[in-house]
Short mmCIF file of C-alpha atoms and ligand atoms in Angstrom, two decimals:
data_model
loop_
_atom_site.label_atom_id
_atom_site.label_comp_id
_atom_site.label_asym_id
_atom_site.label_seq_id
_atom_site.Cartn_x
_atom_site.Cartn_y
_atom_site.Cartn_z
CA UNK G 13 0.00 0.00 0.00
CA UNK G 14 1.17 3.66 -0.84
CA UNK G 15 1.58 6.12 1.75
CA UNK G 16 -1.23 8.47 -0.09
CA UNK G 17 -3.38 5.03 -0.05
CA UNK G 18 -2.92 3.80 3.81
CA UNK G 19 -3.67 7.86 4.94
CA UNK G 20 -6.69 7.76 3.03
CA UNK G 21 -8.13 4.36 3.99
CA UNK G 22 -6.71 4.73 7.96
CA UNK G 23 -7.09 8.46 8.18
CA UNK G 24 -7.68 8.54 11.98
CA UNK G 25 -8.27 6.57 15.53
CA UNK G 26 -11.46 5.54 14.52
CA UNK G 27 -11.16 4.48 11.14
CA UNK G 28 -8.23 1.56 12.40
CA UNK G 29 -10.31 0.81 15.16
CA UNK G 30 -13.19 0.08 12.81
CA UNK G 31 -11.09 -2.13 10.57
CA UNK G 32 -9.41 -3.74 13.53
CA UNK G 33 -12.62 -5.01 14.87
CA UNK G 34 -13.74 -6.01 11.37
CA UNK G 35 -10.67 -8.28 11.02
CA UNK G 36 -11.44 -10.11 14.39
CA UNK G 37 -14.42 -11.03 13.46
CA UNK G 38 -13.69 -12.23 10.46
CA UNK G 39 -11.06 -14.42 12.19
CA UNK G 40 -13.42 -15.45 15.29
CA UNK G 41 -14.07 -14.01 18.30
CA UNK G 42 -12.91 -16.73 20.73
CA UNK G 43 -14.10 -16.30 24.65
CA UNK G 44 -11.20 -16.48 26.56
CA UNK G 45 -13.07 -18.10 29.36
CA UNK G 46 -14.96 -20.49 27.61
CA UNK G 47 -13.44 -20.83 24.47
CA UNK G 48 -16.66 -20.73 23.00
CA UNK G 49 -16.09 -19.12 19.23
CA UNK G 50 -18.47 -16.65 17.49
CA UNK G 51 -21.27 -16.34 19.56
CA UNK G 52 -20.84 -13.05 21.69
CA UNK G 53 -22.46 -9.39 21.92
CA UNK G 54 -20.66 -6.66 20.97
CA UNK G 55 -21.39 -3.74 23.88
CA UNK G 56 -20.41 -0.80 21.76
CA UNK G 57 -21.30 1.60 24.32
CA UNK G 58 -18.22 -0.54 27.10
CA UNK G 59 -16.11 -1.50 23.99
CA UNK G 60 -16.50 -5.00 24.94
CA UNK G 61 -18.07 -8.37 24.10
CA UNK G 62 -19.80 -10.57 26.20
CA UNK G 63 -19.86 -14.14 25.40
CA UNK G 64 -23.69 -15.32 25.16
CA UNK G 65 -22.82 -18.44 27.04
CA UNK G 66 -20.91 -17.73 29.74
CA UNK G 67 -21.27 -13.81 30.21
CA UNK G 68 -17.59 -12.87 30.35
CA UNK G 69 -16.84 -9.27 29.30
CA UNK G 70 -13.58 -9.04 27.14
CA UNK G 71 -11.82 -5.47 25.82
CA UNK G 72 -11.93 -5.47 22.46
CA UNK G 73 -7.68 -5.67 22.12
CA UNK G 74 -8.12 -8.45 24.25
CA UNK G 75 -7.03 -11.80 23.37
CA UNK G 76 -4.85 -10.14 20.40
CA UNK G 77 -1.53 -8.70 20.24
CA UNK G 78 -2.58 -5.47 21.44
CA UNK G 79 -3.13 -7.04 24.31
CA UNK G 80 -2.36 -4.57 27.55
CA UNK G 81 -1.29 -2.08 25.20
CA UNK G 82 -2.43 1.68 25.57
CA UNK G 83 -1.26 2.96 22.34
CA UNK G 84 -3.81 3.88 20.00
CA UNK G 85 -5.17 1.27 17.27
CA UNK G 86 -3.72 4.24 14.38
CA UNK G 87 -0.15 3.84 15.94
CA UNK G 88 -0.69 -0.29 14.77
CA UNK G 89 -1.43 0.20 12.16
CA UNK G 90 1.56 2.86 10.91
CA UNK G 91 3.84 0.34 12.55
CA UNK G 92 2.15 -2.53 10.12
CA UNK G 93 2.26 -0.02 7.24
CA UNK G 94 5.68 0.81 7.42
CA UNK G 95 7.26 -2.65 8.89
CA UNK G 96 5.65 -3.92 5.75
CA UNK G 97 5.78 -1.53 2.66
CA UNK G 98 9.40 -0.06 3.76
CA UNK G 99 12.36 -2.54 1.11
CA UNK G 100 14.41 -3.35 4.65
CA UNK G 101 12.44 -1.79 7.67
CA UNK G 102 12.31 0.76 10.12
CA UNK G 103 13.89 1.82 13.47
CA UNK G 104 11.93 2.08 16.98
CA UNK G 105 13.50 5.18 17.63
CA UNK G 106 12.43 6.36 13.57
CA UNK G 107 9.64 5.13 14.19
CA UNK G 108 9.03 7.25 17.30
CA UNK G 109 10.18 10.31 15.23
CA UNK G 110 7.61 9.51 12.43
CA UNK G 111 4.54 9.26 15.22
CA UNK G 112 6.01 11.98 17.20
CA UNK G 113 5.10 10.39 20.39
CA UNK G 114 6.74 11.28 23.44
CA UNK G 115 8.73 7.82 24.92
CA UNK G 116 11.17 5.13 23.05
CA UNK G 117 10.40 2.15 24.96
CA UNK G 118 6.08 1.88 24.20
CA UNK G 119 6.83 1.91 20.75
CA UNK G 120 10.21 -0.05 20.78
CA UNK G 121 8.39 -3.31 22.63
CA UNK G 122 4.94 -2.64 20.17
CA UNK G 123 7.54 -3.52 17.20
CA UNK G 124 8.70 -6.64 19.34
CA UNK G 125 5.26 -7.46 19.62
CA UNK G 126 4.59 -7.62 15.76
CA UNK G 127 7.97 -9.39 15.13
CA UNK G 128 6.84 -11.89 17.32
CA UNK G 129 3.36 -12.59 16.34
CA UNK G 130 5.57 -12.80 12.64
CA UNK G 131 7.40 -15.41 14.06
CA UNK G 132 4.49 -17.59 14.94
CA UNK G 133 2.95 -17.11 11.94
CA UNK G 134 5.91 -18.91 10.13
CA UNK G 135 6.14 -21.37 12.51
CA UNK G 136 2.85 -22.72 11.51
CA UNK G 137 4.74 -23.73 8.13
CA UNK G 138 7.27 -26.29 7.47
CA UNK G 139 10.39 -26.44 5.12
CA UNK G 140 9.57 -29.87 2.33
CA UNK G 141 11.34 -30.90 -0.49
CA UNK G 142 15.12 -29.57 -1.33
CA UNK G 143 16.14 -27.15 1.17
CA UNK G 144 20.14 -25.71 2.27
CA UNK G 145 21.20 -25.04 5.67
CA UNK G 146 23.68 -23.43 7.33
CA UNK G 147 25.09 -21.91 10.96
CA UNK G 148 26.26 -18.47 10.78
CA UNK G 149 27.31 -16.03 13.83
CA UNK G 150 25.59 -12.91 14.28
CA UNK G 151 27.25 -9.88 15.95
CA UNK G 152 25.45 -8.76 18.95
CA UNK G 153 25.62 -6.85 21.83
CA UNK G 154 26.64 -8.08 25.17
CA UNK G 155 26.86 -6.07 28.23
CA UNK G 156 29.93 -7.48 30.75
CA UNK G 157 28.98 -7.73 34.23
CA UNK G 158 31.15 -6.70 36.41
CA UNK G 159 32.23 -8.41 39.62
CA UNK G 160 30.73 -6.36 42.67
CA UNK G 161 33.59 -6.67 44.99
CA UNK G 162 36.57 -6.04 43.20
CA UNK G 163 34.98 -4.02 40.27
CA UNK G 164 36.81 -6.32 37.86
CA UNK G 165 34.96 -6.99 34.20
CA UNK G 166 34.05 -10.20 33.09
CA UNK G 167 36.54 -11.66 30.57
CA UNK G 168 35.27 -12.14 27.08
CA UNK G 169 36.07 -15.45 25.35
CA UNK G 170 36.91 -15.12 21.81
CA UNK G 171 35.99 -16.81 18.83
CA UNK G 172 32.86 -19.07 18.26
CA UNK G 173 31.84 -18.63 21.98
CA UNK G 174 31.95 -15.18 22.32
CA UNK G 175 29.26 -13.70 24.11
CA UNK G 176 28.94 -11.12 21.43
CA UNK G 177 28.08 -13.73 19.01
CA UNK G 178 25.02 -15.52 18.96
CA UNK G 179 24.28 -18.30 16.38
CA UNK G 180 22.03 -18.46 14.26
CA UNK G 181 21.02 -22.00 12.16
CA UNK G 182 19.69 -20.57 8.40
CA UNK G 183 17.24 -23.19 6.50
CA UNK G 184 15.88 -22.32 2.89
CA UNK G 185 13.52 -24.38 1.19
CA UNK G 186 14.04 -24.39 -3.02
CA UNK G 187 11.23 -24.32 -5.56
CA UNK G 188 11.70 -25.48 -9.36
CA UNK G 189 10.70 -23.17 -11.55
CA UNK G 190 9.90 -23.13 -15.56
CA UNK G 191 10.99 -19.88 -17.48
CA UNK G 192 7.91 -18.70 -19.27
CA UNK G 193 9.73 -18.41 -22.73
CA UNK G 194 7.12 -19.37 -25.75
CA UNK G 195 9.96 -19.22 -28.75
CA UNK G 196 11.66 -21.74 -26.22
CA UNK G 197 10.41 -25.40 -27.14
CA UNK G 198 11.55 -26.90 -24.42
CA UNK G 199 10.61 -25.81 -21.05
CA UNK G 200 13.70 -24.26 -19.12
CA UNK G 201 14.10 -25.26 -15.24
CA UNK G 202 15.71 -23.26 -12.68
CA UNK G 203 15.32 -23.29 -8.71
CA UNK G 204 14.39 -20.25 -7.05
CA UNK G 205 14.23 -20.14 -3.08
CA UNK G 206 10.64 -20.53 -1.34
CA UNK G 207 10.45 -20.09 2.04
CA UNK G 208 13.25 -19.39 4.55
CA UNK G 209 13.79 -19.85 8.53
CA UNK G 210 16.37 -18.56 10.81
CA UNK G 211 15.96 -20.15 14.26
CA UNK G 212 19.08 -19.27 17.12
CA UNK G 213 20.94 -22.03 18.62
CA UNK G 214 22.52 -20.32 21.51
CA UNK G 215 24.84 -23.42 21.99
CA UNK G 216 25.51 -24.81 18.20
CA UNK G 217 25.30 -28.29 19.57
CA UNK G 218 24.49 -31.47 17.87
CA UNK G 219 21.50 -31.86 20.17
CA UNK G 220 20.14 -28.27 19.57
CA UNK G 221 20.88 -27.74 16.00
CA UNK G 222 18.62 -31.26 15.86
CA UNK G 223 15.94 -30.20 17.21
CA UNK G 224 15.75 -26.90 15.73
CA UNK G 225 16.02 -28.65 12.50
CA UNK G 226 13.33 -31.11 12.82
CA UNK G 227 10.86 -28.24 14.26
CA UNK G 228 10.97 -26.08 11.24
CA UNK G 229 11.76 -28.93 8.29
CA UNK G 230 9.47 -32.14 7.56
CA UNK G 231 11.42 -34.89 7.14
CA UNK G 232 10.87 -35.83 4.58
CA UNK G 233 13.40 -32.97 2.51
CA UNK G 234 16.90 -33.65 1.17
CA UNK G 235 19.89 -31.59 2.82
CA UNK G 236 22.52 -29.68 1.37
CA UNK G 237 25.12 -28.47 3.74
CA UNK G 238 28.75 -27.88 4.41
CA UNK G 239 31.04 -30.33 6.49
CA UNK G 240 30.77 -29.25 10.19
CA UNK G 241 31.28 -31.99 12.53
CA UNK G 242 28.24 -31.98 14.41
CA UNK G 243 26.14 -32.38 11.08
CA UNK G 244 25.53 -35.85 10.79
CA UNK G 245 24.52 -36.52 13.85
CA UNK G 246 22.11 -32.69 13.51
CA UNK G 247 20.54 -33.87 10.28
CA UNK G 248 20.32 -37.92 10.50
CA UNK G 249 17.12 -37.69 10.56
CA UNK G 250 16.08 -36.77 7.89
CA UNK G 251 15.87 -38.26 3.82
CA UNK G 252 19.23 -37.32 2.21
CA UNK G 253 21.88 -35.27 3.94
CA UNK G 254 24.95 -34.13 1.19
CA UNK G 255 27.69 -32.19 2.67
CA UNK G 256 30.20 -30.23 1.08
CA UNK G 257 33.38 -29.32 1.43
CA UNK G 258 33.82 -25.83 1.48
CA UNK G 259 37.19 -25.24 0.80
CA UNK G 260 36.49 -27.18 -2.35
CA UNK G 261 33.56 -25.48 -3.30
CA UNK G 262 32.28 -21.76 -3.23
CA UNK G 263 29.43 -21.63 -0.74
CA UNK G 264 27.82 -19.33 -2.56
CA UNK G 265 27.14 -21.65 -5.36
CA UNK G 266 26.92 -24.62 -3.39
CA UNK G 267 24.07 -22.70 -0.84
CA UNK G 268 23.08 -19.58 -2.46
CA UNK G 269 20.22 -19.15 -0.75
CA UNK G 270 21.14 -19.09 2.73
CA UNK G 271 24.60 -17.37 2.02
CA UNK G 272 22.64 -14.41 0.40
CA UNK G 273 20.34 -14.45 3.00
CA UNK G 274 23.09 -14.29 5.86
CA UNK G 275 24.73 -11.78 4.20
CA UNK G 276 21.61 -9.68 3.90
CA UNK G 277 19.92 -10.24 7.06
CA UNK G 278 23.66 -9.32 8.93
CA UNK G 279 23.77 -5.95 6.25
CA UNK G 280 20.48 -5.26 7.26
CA UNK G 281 20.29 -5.24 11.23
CA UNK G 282 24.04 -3.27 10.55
CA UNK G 283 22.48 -0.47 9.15
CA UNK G 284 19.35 0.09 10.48
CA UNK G 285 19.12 -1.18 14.26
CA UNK G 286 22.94 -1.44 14.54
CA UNK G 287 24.21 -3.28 17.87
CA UNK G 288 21.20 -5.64 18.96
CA UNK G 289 21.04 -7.52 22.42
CA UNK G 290 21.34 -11.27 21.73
CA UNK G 291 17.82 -12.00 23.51
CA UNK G 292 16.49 -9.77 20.93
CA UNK G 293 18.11 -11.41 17.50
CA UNK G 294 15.25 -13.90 17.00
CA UNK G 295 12.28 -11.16 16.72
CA UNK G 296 14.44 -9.16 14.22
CA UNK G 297 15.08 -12.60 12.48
CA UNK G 298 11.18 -13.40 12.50
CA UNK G 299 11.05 -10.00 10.61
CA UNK G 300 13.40 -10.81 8.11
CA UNK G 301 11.97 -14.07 7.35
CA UNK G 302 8.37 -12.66 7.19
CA UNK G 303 9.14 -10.17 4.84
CA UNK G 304 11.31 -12.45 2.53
CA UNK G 305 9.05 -15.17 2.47
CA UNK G 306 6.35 -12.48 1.38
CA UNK G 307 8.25 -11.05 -0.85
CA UNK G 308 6.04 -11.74 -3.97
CA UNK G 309 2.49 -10.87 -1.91
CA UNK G 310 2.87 -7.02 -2.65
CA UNK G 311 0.66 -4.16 -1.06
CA UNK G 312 -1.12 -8.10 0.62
CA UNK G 313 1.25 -7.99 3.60
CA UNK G 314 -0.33 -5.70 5.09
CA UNK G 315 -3.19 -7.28 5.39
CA UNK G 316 -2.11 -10.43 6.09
CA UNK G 317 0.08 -9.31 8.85
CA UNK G 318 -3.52 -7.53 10.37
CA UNK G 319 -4.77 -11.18 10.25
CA UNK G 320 -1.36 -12.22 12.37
CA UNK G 321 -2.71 -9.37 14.66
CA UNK G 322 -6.13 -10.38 15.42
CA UNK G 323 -5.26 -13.62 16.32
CA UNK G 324 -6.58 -15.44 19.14
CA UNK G 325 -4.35 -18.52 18.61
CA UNK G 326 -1.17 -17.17 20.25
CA UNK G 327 -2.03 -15.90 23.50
ZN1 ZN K 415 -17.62 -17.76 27.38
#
């Protein structure tokens, strides 16, 4: 959706408030007491329904991932807007600047809030077929503690188990394609990527990077990966496991996918949110992903990430 298009639909507090309730509805209204689904009154005059078999009163953010919140439905929605029409994405503290409201934090942990209900969303969906994987180590931020006696920092270890790198495991799934080329008699393969996950494994164990791996990929899928130790055990699993040898081959042919989407993802959280705490690194991950796998949907993402928000399922 264009700017000019998203003020004119969502022009004011009552216009996303309208459109918010709309989109529950359309989803279910589920009674959190009861669980008893679509069979409520709406009190317009309280703002509330009231279930019709048991009686319990619910807000109408309740339930959803507004949630507790007490920032107006029209900041939601410009966070939706520009989290999903913006190429990379947006800053808490720009984001702040764009509303013009007056604290950081409200509208820092409302962005956590959508990244997460992101990250759920994907998590309903599986990786099948072909897919690549790969470990990479993200840069993030790690405040030392400091011993209270002698005032004496914490030492830093270096390498792979620094605490200012967290790891990250990177599965893409791969889609054949067909070039639509009529003078072309014969019909032209080539394999695009479909959907990607990034899941951290804090560790990089065996044991972890296994069960990561079988929670986002059926498995059923073949996959391609380089030769770190703890991979055969991590992926046994599953149908077909090829590993190569990187200093044979050129990642970047061998696992295009998730090397591009490494790079990117690192590039990106760089420039725009710049030193992130490790705890964090998954919701901005969730973002990535959601955007990248949507990457084809168009002004559609905003809605669909609207459905992610009305969603009774998660809480
Ligand atoms: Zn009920």
């Amino acid at each position: 959706m264009k700017l000019i298009e998203f003020s004119q639909h969502f022009p004011d507090e009552a216009s996303c408030k309208a459109e918010f309730k709309l989109y529950r509805e359309a989803q279910g209204v589920v009674c959190k007491k009861c669980a008893t689904k679509n069979h409520y009154w709406w009190l317009a005059s309280k703002g509330q329904y009231e279930c019709k078999n048991c009686g319990f009163r619910m807000s109408l953010k309740s339930g959803t991932v507004m949630e507790n919140s007490k920032l107006p439905y029209q900041y939601w929605f410009i966070a939706f807007h520009l989290m999903t029409s913006t190429k990379k994405t947006i800053s808490a503290l720009e984001l702040q600047r764009q509303i013009g409201h007056k604290y950081y934090e409200p509208i820092w942990a409302m962005m956590h809030k959508i990244r997460l209900v992101m990250g759920k969303r994907d998590d309903q969906y599986k990786l099948t077929n072909e897919i690549e994987a790969d470990e990479s180590y993200y840069s993030t931020r790690y405040i030392q503690e400091e011993n209270e006696f002698t005032g004496q920092k914490e030492e830093l270890k270096r390498g792979k188990g620094s605490q200012r790198k967290t790891g990250v495991l990177v599965m893409a799934s791969q889609q054949r394609k067909v070039h639509s080329n009529p003078t072309k008699k014969k019909n032209v393969f080539y394999n695009a990527p479909k959907f990607l996950k990034m899941k951290l494994v804090e560790n990089g164990t065996a044991n972890e990077i296994k069960k990561t791996a079988e929670s986002i990929a059926d498995k059923q899928v073949r996959v391609k990966t380089d030769k770190a130790k703890s991979y055969p055990k991590a992926f046994e699993n599953f149908k077909k496991l090829e590993m190569f040898d990187m200093s044979k081959f050129d990642s970047g042919k061998v696992l295009p996918w998730v090397s591009k989407a490494i790079t990117n993802s690192k590039n990106l959280l760089k420039a725009i949110h710049h030193a992130i705490e490790g705890k964090y690194l998954q919701n901005y991950l969730n973002e990535f992903c959601y955007k990248y796998n949507r990457r084809y949907f168009g002004d559609k993402v905003f809605n669909r990430l609207l459905i992610c928000a009305v969603s009774q399922v998660w809480y």
